[in-house]
């Protein structure tokens, strides 16, 4: 199902490409430099692929374009994601239809005897479909796709991240369907447990993901698990040893746990935080408070 993606960025600057209205090179530049410019992608992608902003397109014009299929697929995928970022769901859904058309799943556009590049069972297509379902608030449908992708490949980082995001959002929004305090506590606890389980599974397969460790630390803090939070922040510091704010948070966690050994650890990290950033007033006053607490 994979296809080659010619994403080599052009030599010119983005400003030059925008002035010359080189739609293809603009998309290539944004992909190559990993920029987040959804409005630019929507503007130049629709012009390049002859798709209207409302999502209307001519299959004949798309098939007769001088672009190669691999370039079309890359541009369509890029346009689909950017459409969701700007809230244009109809355009994103049209990109999904166009992906199947260009990928050879309909209207006989695939080379005779060749396997289609994109099908409805393709990982890449299902990833985009799940994003569209999320945008349309069909979270259950999106979760089914992510669960299927993770069953096929437990190391699928995109599916694991999106699954956690959905479950975490549900954990933070459980009051709407609760008619009593007891029901709210039960639904909130269950939703938070599912989110925690999803994040824990993600970290098992991606132990080097700093943002996930930071998210887990915040989760532990919200449940007063300070030892767990300290462990998570230690993992963050391994990747970001020069981040003053992380040292400050870890120092405060050790100070909260208490005990002479933990207070010494707190002083060490808070001193490092102040050393890295002398303007870190939170670190300065936390260091003073910790030092006074065991003198």
PDB file of C-alpha atoms in Angstrom:
ATOM      1  CA  UNK A   1       0.000   0.000   0.000  1.00  0.00           C
ATOM      2  CA  UNK A   2       3.002   2.306   0.365  1.00  0.00           C
ATOM      3  CA  UNK A   3       3.942   4.781  -2.291  1.00  0.00           C
ATOM      4  CA  UNK A   4       6.934   6.976  -2.918  1.00  0.00           C
ATOM      5  CA  UNK A   5       6.582  10.517  -1.666  1.00  0.00           C
ATOM      6  CA  UNK A   6       8.768  13.009  -3.526  1.00  0.00           C
ATOM      7  CA  UNK A   7       8.988  15.489  -0.679  1.00  0.00           C
ATOM      8  CA  UNK A   8      12.370  17.018  -1.458  1.00  0.00           C
ATOM      9  CA  UNK A   9      11.999  20.714  -0.684  1.00  0.00           C
ATOM     10  CA  UNK A  10      12.893  23.268  -3.382  1.00  0.00           C
ATOM     11  CA  UNK A  11      15.909  25.535  -3.087  1.00  0.00           C
ATOM     12  CA  UNK A  12      13.887  28.759  -3.138  1.00  0.00           C
ATOM     13  CA  UNK A  13      12.458  30.323  -0.010  1.00  0.00           C
ATOM     14  CA  UNK A  14       8.759  30.027   0.786  1.00  0.00           C
ATOM     15  CA  UNK A  15       8.263  33.759   0.153  1.00  0.00           C
ATOM     16  CA  UNK A  16       9.671  33.389  -3.363  1.00  0.00           C
ATOM     17  CA  UNK A  17       7.451  30.407  -4.123  1.00  0.00           C
ATOM     18  CA  UNK A  18       4.386  32.260  -2.874  1.00  0.00           C
ATOM     19  CA  UNK A  19       5.150  35.254  -5.083  1.00  0.00           C
ATOM     20  CA  UNK A  20       5.462  33.036  -8.151  1.00  0.00           C
ATOM     21  CA  UNK A  21       2.352  30.992  -7.257  1.00  0.00           C
ATOM     22  CA  UNK A  22       4.273  27.737  -7.667  1.00  0.00           C
ATOM     23  CA  UNK A  23       1.598  25.610  -5.997  1.00  0.00           C
ATOM     24  CA  UNK A  24       3.429  22.287  -6.215  1.00  0.00           C
ATOM     25  CA  UNK A  25       6.683  23.680  -4.826  1.00  0.00           C
ATOM     26  CA  UNK A  26       4.835  25.430  -1.997  1.00  0.00           C
ATOM     27  CA  UNK A  27       3.348  22.114  -0.865  1.00  0.00           C
ATOM     28  CA  UNK A  28       6.698  20.364  -1.251  1.00  0.00           C
ATOM     29  CA  UNK A  29       8.451  23.076   0.744  1.00  0.00           C
ATOM     30  CA  UNK A  30       5.930  22.871   3.591  1.00  0.00           C
ATOM     31  CA  UNK A  31       6.243  19.073   3.697  1.00  0.00           C
ATOM     32  CA  UNK A  32      10.027  19.055   3.520  1.00  0.00           C
ATOM     33  CA  UNK A  33      10.430  21.664   6.263  1.00  0.00           C
ATOM     34  CA  UNK A  34       7.567  20.246   8.372  1.00  0.00           C
ATOM     35  CA  UNK A  35       5.828  23.603   8.628  1.00  0.00           C
ATOM     36  CA  UNK A  36       2.310  23.964   9.963  1.00  0.00           C
ATOM     37  CA  UNK A  37       0.646  26.256   7.458  1.00  0.00           C
ATOM     38  CA  UNK A  38      -2.857  24.800   6.935  1.00  0.00           C
ATOM     39  CA  UNK A  39      -4.304  27.900   5.268  1.00  0.00           C
ATOM     40  CA  UNK A  40      -1.474  27.987   2.725  1.00  0.00           C
ATOM     41  CA  UNK A  41      -1.855  24.271   2.063  1.00  0.00           C
ATOM     42  CA  UNK A  42      -5.606  24.608   1.514  1.00  0.00           C
ATOM     43  CA  UNK A  43      -5.159  27.578  -0.813  1.00  0.00           C
ATOM     44  CA  UNK A  44      -2.403  26.109  -2.975  1.00  0.00           C
ATOM     45  CA  UNK A  45      -3.556  22.501  -2.702  1.00  0.00           C
ATOM     46  CA  UNK A  46      -7.028  23.225  -4.025  1.00  0.00           C
ATOM     47  CA  UNK A  47      -5.577  25.219  -6.929  1.00  0.00           C
ATOM     48  CA  UNK A  48      -3.027  22.515  -7.738  1.00  0.00           C
ATOM     49  CA  UNK A  49      -5.526  19.645  -7.650  1.00  0.00           C
ATOM     50  CA  UNK A  50      -8.497  21.521  -9.178  1.00  0.00           C
ATOM     51  CA  UNK A  51     -10.627  20.992  -6.073  1.00  0.00           C
ATOM     52  CA  UNK A  52     -12.941  23.761  -4.926  1.00  0.00           C
ATOM     53  CA  UNK A  53     -12.771  24.914  -1.279  1.00  0.00           C
ATOM     54  CA  UNK A  54     -16.253  23.446  -0.832  1.00  0.00           C
ATOM     55  CA  UNK A  55     -14.922  20.013  -1.811  1.00  0.00           C
ATOM     56  CA  UNK A  56     -16.235  19.730  -5.371  1.00  0.00           C
ATOM     57  CA  UNK A  57     -13.856  18.223  -7.914  1.00  0.00           C
ATOM     58  CA  UNK A  58     -13.895  16.621 -11.338  1.00  0.00           C
ATOM     59  CA  UNK A  59     -12.521  13.055 -11.371  1.00  0.00           C
ATOM     60  CA  UNK A  60     -11.641  13.477 -15.058  1.00  0.00           C
ATOM     61  CA  UNK A  61      -9.594  16.614 -14.424  1.00  0.00           C
ATOM     62  CA  UNK A  62      -7.873  15.014 -11.474  1.00  0.00           C
ATOM     63  CA  UNK A  63      -7.010  11.881 -13.439  1.00  0.00           C
ATOM     64  CA  UNK A  64      -5.720  13.886 -16.419  1.00  0.00           C
ATOM     65  CA  UNK A  65      -3.442  16.082 -14.314  1.00  0.00           C
ATOM     66  CA  UNK A  66       0.230  16.123 -15.309  1.00  0.00           C
ATOM     67  CA  UNK A  67       1.238  15.246 -11.750  1.00  0.00           C
ATOM     68  CA  UNK A  68       2.347  11.706 -11.059  1.00  0.00           C
ATOM     69  CA  UNK A  69       0.162   9.534  -8.846  1.00  0.00           C
ATOM     70  CA  UNK A  70       2.670   9.584  -5.987  1.00  0.00           C
ATOM     71  CA  UNK A  71       2.737  13.396  -6.000  1.00  0.00           C
ATOM     72  CA  UNK A  72      -1.047  13.559  -6.151  1.00  0.00           C
ATOM     73  CA  UNK A  73      -1.381  11.206  -3.199  1.00  0.00           C
ATOM     74  CA  UNK A  74       1.095  13.225  -1.143  1.00  0.00           C
ATOM     75  CA  UNK A  75      -0.701  16.470  -1.969  1.00  0.00           C
ATOM     76  CA  UNK A  76      -4.137  14.995  -1.243  1.00  0.00           C
ATOM     77  CA  UNK A  77      -3.048  13.628   2.113  1.00  0.00           C
ATOM     78  CA  UNK A  78      -1.480  16.978   2.999  1.00  0.00           C
ATOM     79  CA  UNK A  79      -4.600  18.831   1.890  1.00  0.00           C
ATOM     80  CA  UNK A  80      -6.893  16.484   3.835  1.00  0.00           C
ATOM     81  CA  UNK A  81      -5.065  17.060   7.124  1.00  0.00           C
ATOM     82  CA  UNK A  82      -4.860  20.817   6.601  1.00  0.00           C
ATOM     83  CA  UNK A  83      -8.568  20.957   5.755  1.00  0.00           C
ATOM     84  CA  UNK A  84      -9.364  19.397   9.116  1.00  0.00           C
ATOM     85  CA  UNK A  85      -7.080  21.878  10.860  1.00  0.00           C
ATOM     86  CA  UNK A  86      -9.013  24.811   9.392  1.00  0.00           C
ATOM     87  CA  UNK A  87     -12.381  23.134  10.041  1.00  0.00           C
ATOM     88  CA  UNK A  88     -13.305  22.376   6.430  1.00  0.00           C
ATOM     89  CA  UNK A  89     -14.712  18.852   6.800  1.00  0.00           C
ATOM     90  CA  UNK A  90     -16.379  18.657   3.340  1.00  0.00           C
ATOM     91  CA  UNK A  91     -13.042  19.370   1.670  1.00  0.00           C
ATOM     92  CA  UNK A  92     -11.317  16.721   3.786  1.00  0.00           C
ATOM     93  CA  UNK A  93     -13.957  14.130   2.858  1.00  0.00           C
ATOM     94  CA  UNK A  94     -13.525  14.988  -0.814  1.00  0.00           C
ATOM     95  CA  UNK A  95      -9.789  14.398  -0.423  1.00  0.00           C
ATOM     96  CA  UNK A  96     -10.566  10.911   0.888  1.00  0.00           C
ATOM     97  CA  UNK A  97     -12.654  10.177  -2.197  1.00  0.00           C
ATOM     98  CA  UNK A  98      -9.913  11.560  -4.421  1.00  0.00           C
ATOM     99  CA  UNK A  99      -7.312   9.397  -2.669  1.00  0.00           C
ATOM    100  CA  UNK A 100      -9.229   6.257  -3.625  1.00  0.00           C
ATOM    101  CA  UNK A 101      -9.636   7.547  -7.161  1.00  0.00           C
ATOM    102  CA  UNK A 102      -5.970   8.383  -7.662  1.00  0.00           C
ATOM    103  CA  UNK A 103      -4.812   5.334  -5.740  1.00  0.00           C
ATOM    104  CA  UNK A 104      -6.562   3.106  -8.230  1.00  0.00           C
ATOM    105  CA  UNK A 105      -9.503   1.863  -6.189  1.00  0.00           C
ATOM    106  CA  UNK A 106     -12.197   3.193  -8.507  1.00  0.00           C
ATOM    107  CA  UNK A 107     -12.919   4.163 -12.104  1.00  0.00           C
ATOM    108  CA  UNK A 108     -10.099   1.958 -13.327  1.00  0.00           C
ATOM    109  CA  UNK A 109      -7.374   4.540 -12.824  1.00  0.00           C
ATOM    110  CA  UNK A 110      -4.847   1.990 -11.597  1.00  0.00           C
ATOM    111  CA  UNK A 111      -2.414   0.462 -14.052  1.00  0.00           C
ATOM    112  CA  UNK A 112      -3.721  -2.793 -15.428  1.00  0.00           C
ATOM    113  CA  UNK A 113      -2.518  -5.732 -13.351  1.00  0.00           C
ATOM    114  CA  UNK A 114      -0.955  -3.469 -10.717  1.00  0.00           C
ATOM    115  CA  UNK A 115      -2.031  -3.446  -7.108  1.00  0.00           C
ATOM    116  CA  UNK A 116      -3.760  -0.208  -6.062  1.00  0.00           C
ATOM    117  CA  UNK A 117      -1.644   2.228  -4.076  1.00  0.00           C
ATOM    118  CA  UNK A 118      -4.533   3.161  -1.773  1.00  0.00           C
ATOM    119  CA  UNK A 119      -7.548   1.106  -0.685  1.00  0.00           C
ATOM    120  CA  UNK A 120     -10.107   1.488   2.070  1.00  0.00           C
ATOM    121  CA  UNK A 121      -8.102  -1.068   4.076  1.00  0.00           C
ATOM    122  CA  UNK A 122      -4.870   0.895   3.734  1.00  0.00           C
ATOM    123  CA  UNK A 123      -3.334   2.129   6.972  1.00  0.00           C
ATOM    124  CA  UNK A 124      -2.813   5.574   5.488  1.00  0.00           C
ATOM    125  CA  UNK A 125      -6.417   5.868   4.329  1.00  0.00           C
ATOM    126  CA  UNK A 126      -7.862   4.649   7.628  1.00  0.00           C
ATOM    127  CA  UNK A 127      -5.685   7.119   9.519  1.00  0.00           C
ATOM    128  CA  UNK A 128      -7.178   9.997   7.552  1.00  0.00           C
ATOM    129  CA  UNK A 129     -10.687   8.552   7.816  1.00  0.00           C
ATOM    130  CA  UNK A 130     -10.371   8.381  11.598  1.00  0.00           C
ATOM    131  CA  UNK A 131      -9.277  12.014  11.704  1.00  0.00           C
ATOM    132  CA  UNK A 132     -12.364  12.951   9.687  1.00  0.00           C
ATOM    133  CA  UNK A 133     -14.557  10.977  12.082  1.00  0.00           C
ATOM    134  CA  UNK A 134     -12.995  12.837  14.994  1.00  0.00           C
ATOM    135  CA  UNK A 135     -13.713  16.128  13.270  1.00  0.00           C
ATOM    136  CA  UNK A 136     -17.358  15.111  12.838  1.00  0.00           C
ATOM    137  CA  UNK A 137     -17.482  14.135  16.578  1.00  0.00           C
ATOM    138  CA  UNK A 138     -17.892  10.433  15.785  1.00  0.00           C
ATOM    139  CA  UNK A 139     -15.365   9.462  18.448  1.00  0.00           C
ATOM    140  CA  UNK A 140     -16.594   5.883  18.779  1.00  0.00           C
ATOM    141  CA  UNK A 141     -16.033   5.297  15.069  1.00  0.00           C
ATOM    142  CA  UNK A 142     -12.557   6.818  15.273  1.00  0.00           C
ATOM    143  CA  UNK A 143     -11.678   4.669  18.305  1.00  0.00           C
ATOM    144  CA  UNK A 144     -12.700   1.519  16.435  1.00  0.00           C
ATOM    145  CA  UNK A 145     -10.285   2.394  13.640  1.00  0.00           C
ATOM    146  CA  UNK A 146      -7.453   3.226  16.038  1.00  0.00           C
ATOM    147  CA  UNK A 147      -8.028  -0.011  17.952  1.00  0.00           C
ATOM    148  CA  UNK A 148      -7.883  -1.965  14.689  1.00  0.00           C
ATOM    149  CA  UNK A 149      -4.677  -0.202  13.650  1.00  0.00           C
ATOM    150  CA  UNK A 150      -3.086  -0.895  17.039  1.00  0.00           C
ATOM    151  CA  UNK A 151      -4.130  -4.535  16.864  1.00  0.00           C
ATOM    152  CA  UNK A 152      -2.329  -4.824  13.524  1.00  0.00           C
ATOM    153  CA  UNK A 153       0.682  -2.847  14.756  1.00  0.00           C
ATOM    154  CA  UNK A 154       0.936  -2.075  18.495  1.00  0.00           C
ATOM    155  CA  UNK A 155       3.802   0.349  17.743  1.00  0.00           C
ATOM    156  CA  UNK A 156       1.617   2.594  15.556  1.00  0.00           C
ATOM    157  CA  UNK A 157       2.426   5.883  17.293  1.00  0.00           C
ATOM    158  CA  UNK A 158      -0.177   7.969  15.459  1.00  0.00           C
ATOM    159  CA  UNK A 159      -3.051   5.643  16.359  1.00  0.00           C
ATOM    160  CA  UNK A 160      -1.889   5.378  19.981  1.00  0.00           C
ATOM    161  CA  UNK A 161      -1.597   9.154  20.363  1.00  0.00           C
ATOM    162  CA  UNK A 162      -4.978   9.870  18.841  1.00  0.00           C
ATOM    163  CA  UNK A 163      -6.634   7.172  20.945  1.00  0.00           C
ATOM    164  CA  UNK A 164      -5.219   8.707  24.095  1.00  0.00           C
ATOM    165  CA  UNK A 165      -6.312  12.202  23.028  1.00  0.00           C
ATOM    166  CA  UNK A 166      -9.904  11.042  22.569  1.00  0.00           C
ATOM    167  CA  UNK A 167      -9.981   9.198  25.897  1.00  0.00           C
ATOM    168  CA  UNK A 168      -8.314  12.085  27.740  1.00  0.00           C
ATOM    169  CA  UNK A 169     -10.845  14.530  26.312  1.00  0.00           C
ATOM    170  CA  UNK A 170     -13.662  12.266  27.450  1.00  0.00           C
ATOM    171  CA  UNK A 171     -12.119  12.037  30.919  1.00  0.00           C
ATOM    172  CA  UNK A 172     -12.196  15.835  31.127  1.00  0.00           C
ATOM    173  CA  UNK A 173     -15.761  16.102  29.824  1.00  0.00           C
ATOM    174  CA  UNK A 174     -17.885  13.651  31.804  1.00  0.00           C
ATOM    175  CA  UNK A 175     -20.277  16.086  33.486  1.00  0.00           C
ATOM    176  CA  UNK A 176     -22.641  16.516  30.540  1.00  0.00           C
ATOM    177  CA  UNK A 177     -24.089  13.009  30.795  1.00  0.00           C
ATOM    178  CA  UNK A 178     -24.081  12.747  34.588  1.00  0.00           C
ATOM    179  CA  UNK A 179     -27.322  13.330  36.494  1.00  0.00           C
ATOM    180  CA  UNK A 180     -25.890  12.969  40.023  1.00  0.00           C
ATOM    181  CA  UNK A 181     -22.627  13.303  41.933  1.00  0.00           C
ATOM    182  CA  UNK A 182     -22.250   9.522  42.294  1.00  0.00           C
ATOM    183  CA  UNK A 183     -22.797   8.948  38.567  1.00  0.00           C
ATOM    184  CA  UNK A 184     -20.313  11.704  37.763  1.00  0.00           C
ATOM    185  CA  UNK A 185     -17.672  10.166  40.032  1.00  0.00           C
ATOM    186  CA  UNK A 186     -18.186   6.726  38.511  1.00  0.00           C
ATOM    187  CA  UNK A 187     -18.070   7.911  34.892  1.00  0.00           C
ATOM    188  CA  UNK A 188     -15.130  10.224  35.569  1.00  0.00           C
ATOM    189  CA  UNK A 189     -13.130   7.474  37.272  1.00  0.00           C
ATOM    190  CA  UNK A 190     -13.790   5.011  34.456  1.00  0.00           C
ATOM    191  CA  UNK A 191     -12.872   7.531  31.758  1.00  0.00           C
ATOM    192  CA  UNK A 192      -9.672   8.531  33.538  1.00  0.00           C
ATOM    193  CA  UNK A 193      -8.698   4.881  33.958  1.00  0.00           C
ATOM    194  CA  UNK A 194      -9.123   4.272  30.227  1.00  0.00           C
ATOM    195  CA  UNK A 195      -7.044   7.359  29.415  1.00  0.00           C
ATOM    196  CA  UNK A 196      -4.328   6.269  31.856  1.00  0.00           C
ATOM    197  CA  UNK A 197      -4.275   2.770  30.356  1.00  0.00           C
ATOM    198  CA  UNK A 198      -3.952   4.174  26.817  1.00  0.00           C
ATOM    199  CA  UNK A 199      -1.098   6.486  27.833  1.00  0.00           C
ATOM    200  CA  UNK A 200       0.655   3.672  29.687  1.00  0.00           C
ATOM    201  CA  UNK A 201       0.405   1.410  26.622  1.00  0.00           C
ATOM    202  CA  UNK A 202       1.830   4.198  24.480  1.00  0.00           C
ATOM    203  CA  UNK A 203       4.826   4.640  26.786  1.00  0.00           C
ATOM    204  CA  UNK A 204       5.512   0.912  26.773  1.00  0.00           C
ATOM    205  CA  UNK A 205       6.037   1.012  23.008  1.00  0.00           C
ATOM    206  CA  UNK A 206       7.525   4.537  22.856  1.00  0.00           C
ATOM    207  CA  UNK A 207       9.601   5.005  26.043  1.00  0.00           C
ATOM    208  CA  UNK A 208      11.553   7.864  24.503  1.00  0.00           C
ATOM    209  CA  UNK A 209       8.518  10.118  23.939  1.00  0.00           C
ATOM    210  CA  UNK A 210       9.174  13.124  26.177  1.00  0.00           C
ATOM    211  CA  UNK A 211       5.749  14.726  25.796  1.00  0.00           C
ATOM    212  CA  UNK A 212       4.081  11.472  26.832  1.00  0.00           C
ATOM    213  CA  UNK A 213       6.181  11.293  30.009  1.00  0.00           C
ATOM    214  CA  UNK A 214       5.274  14.885  30.776  1.00  0.00           C
ATOM    215  CA  UNK A 215       1.592  14.078  30.228  1.00  0.00           C
ATOM    216  CA  UNK A 216       1.886  11.077  32.536  1.00  0.00           C
ATOM    217  CA  UNK A 217       3.538  13.269  35.176  1.00  0.00           C
ATOM    218  CA  UNK A 218       0.617  15.710  35.035  1.00  0.00           C
ATOM    219  CA  UNK A 219      -1.793  12.791  35.305  1.00  0.00           C
ATOM    220  CA  UNK A 220       0.029  11.474  38.392  1.00  0.00           C
ATOM    221  CA  UNK A 221       0.002  14.919  39.992  1.00  0.00           C
ATOM    222  CA  UNK A 222      -3.738  15.253  39.437  1.00  0.00           C
ATOM    223  CA  UNK A 223      -4.184  12.017  41.412  1.00  0.00           C
ATOM    224  CA  UNK A 224      -1.651  12.935  44.133  1.00  0.00           C
ATOM    225  CA  UNK A 225       0.747  10.195  43.016  1.00  0.00           C
ATOM    226  CA  UNK A 226       3.866  12.244  43.695  1.00  0.00           C
ATOM    227  CA  UNK A 227       6.315   9.351  43.529  1.00  0.00           C
ATOM    228  CA  UNK A 228       4.954   8.425  40.117  1.00  0.00           C
ATOM    229  CA  UNK A 229       5.188  12.061  39.014  1.00  0.00           C
ATOM    230  CA  UNK A 230       8.812  12.239  40.187  1.00  0.00           C
ATOM    231  CA  UNK A 231       9.657   9.143  38.141  1.00  0.00           C
ATOM    232  CA  UNK A 232       8.033  10.649  35.050  1.00  0.00           C
ATOM    233  CA  UNK A 233       9.810  13.999  35.429  1.00  0.00           C
ATOM    234  CA  UNK A 234      13.127  12.151  35.825  1.00  0.00           C
ATOM    235  CA  UNK A 235      12.466  10.601  32.411  1.00  0.00           C
ATOM    236  CA  UNK A 236      11.723  14.045  30.985  1.00  0.00           C
ATOM    237  CA  UNK A 237      14.981  15.430  32.391  1.00  0.00           C
ATOM    238  CA  UNK A 238      16.937  12.654  30.688  1.00  0.00           C
ATOM    239  CA  UNK A 239      15.826  14.147  27.378  1.00  0.00           C
ATOM    240  CA  UNK A 240      15.750  17.814  28.467  1.00  0.00           C
ATOM    241  CA  UNK A 241      18.555  18.246  31.016  1.00  0.00           C
ATOM    242  CA  UNK A 242      18.800  21.998  30.392  1.00  0.00           C
ATOM    243  CA  UNK A 243      15.119  22.786  30.899  1.00  0.00           C
ATOM    244  CA  UNK A 244      14.856  24.970  34.006  1.00  0.00           C
ATOM    245  CA  UNK A 245      11.089  24.569  34.327  1.00  0.00           C
ATOM    246  CA  UNK A 246      11.265  20.757  34.442  1.00  0.00           C
ATOM    247  CA  UNK A 247      13.924  20.876  37.172  1.00  0.00           C
ATOM    248  CA  UNK A 248      11.660  23.242  39.097  1.00  0.00           C
ATOM    249  CA  UNK A 249       8.661  20.923  38.823  1.00  0.00           C
ATOM    250  CA  UNK A 250      10.696  17.884  39.826  1.00  0.00           C
ATOM    251  CA  UNK A 251      12.181  19.745  42.795  1.00  0.00           C
ATOM    252  CA  UNK A 252       8.712  20.753  43.966  1.00  0.00           C
ATOM    253  CA  UNK A 253       7.493  17.163  43.651  1.00  0.00           C
ATOM    254  CA  UNK A 254      10.368  15.864  45.776  1.00  0.00           C
ATOM    255  CA  UNK A 255       9.680  18.595  48.330  1.00  0.00           C
ATOM    256  CA  UNK A 256       6.020  17.549  48.456  1.00  0.00           C
ATOM    257  CA  UNK A 257       6.937  13.901  49.062  1.00  0.00           C
ATOM    258  CA  UNK A 258       8.991  15.007  52.053  1.00  0.00           C
ATOM    259  CA  UNK A 259      11.732  13.347  54.046  1.00  0.00           C
ATOM    260  CA  UNK A 260      15.353  14.449  54.349  1.00  0.00           C
ATOM    261  CA  UNK A 261      16.549  12.486  51.299  1.00  0.00           C
ATOM    262  CA  UNK A 262      13.768  13.847  49.093  1.00  0.00           C
ATOM    263  CA  UNK A 263      14.355  17.382  50.354  1.00  0.00           C
ATOM    264  CA  UNK A 264      18.005  17.105  49.378  1.00  0.00           C
ATOM    265  CA  UNK A 265      16.958  15.900  45.925  1.00  0.00           C
ATOM    266  CA  UNK A 266      14.547  18.824  45.741  1.00  0.00           C
ATOM    267  CA  UNK A 267      17.324  21.265  46.642  1.00  0.00           C
ATOM    268  CA  UNK A 268      19.591  19.774  44.002  1.00  0.00           C
ATOM    269  CA  UNK A 269      17.057  20.150  41.182  1.00  0.00           C
ATOM    270  CA  UNK A 270      15.873  23.587  42.291  1.00  0.00           C
ATOM    271  CA  UNK A 271      19.470  24.806  42.484  1.00  0.00           C
ATOM    272  CA  UNK A 272      20.021  23.478  38.981  1.00  0.00           C
ATOM    273  CA  UNK A 273      16.863  25.244  37.799  1.00  0.00           C
ATOM    274  CA  UNK A 274      18.120  28.581  39.177  1.00  0.00           C
ATOM    275  CA  UNK A 275      21.567  27.947  37.721  1.00  0.00           C
ATOM    276  CA  UNK A 276      20.075  27.366  34.279  1.00  0.00           C
ATOM    277  CA  UNK A 277      17.773  30.376  34.477  1.00  0.00           C
ATOM    278  CA  UNK A 278      18.509  33.083  37.022  1.00  0.00           C
ATOM    279  CA  UNK A 279      15.191  34.771  36.240  1.00  0.00           C
ATOM    280  CA  UNK A 280      13.243  31.694  37.377  1.00  0.00           C
ATOM    281  CA  UNK A 281      11.639  33.290  40.450  1.00  0.00           C
ATOM    282  CA  UNK A 282       9.487  30.251  41.109  1.00  0.00           C
ATOM    283  CA  UNK A 283      12.649  28.169  41.318  1.00  0.00           C
ATOM    284  CA  UNK A 284      14.378  30.735  43.556  1.00  0.00           C
ATOM    285  CA  UNK A 285      11.598  30.903  46.154  1.00  0.00           C
ATOM    286  CA  UNK A 286      11.039  27.153  46.039  1.00  0.00           C
ATOM    287  CA  UNK A 287      14.745  26.652  46.712  1.00  0.00           C
ATOM    288  CA  UNK A 288      14.573  29.031  49.687  1.00  0.00           C
ATOM    289  CA  UNK A 289      11.532  27.218  51.093  1.00  0.00           C
ATOM    290  CA  UNK A 290      13.135  23.783  50.691  1.00  0.00           C
ATOM    291  CA  UNK A 291      16.435  24.902  52.226  1.00  0.00           C
ATOM    292  CA  UNK A 292      14.652  26.357  55.250  1.00  0.00           C
ATOM    293  CA  UNK A 293      12.539  23.256  55.748  1.00  0.00           C
ATOM    294  CA  UNK A 294      15.420  21.011  56.800  1.00  0.00           C
ATOM    295  CA  UNK A 295      17.896  23.497  58.296  1.00  0.00           C
TER     296      UNK A 295
END
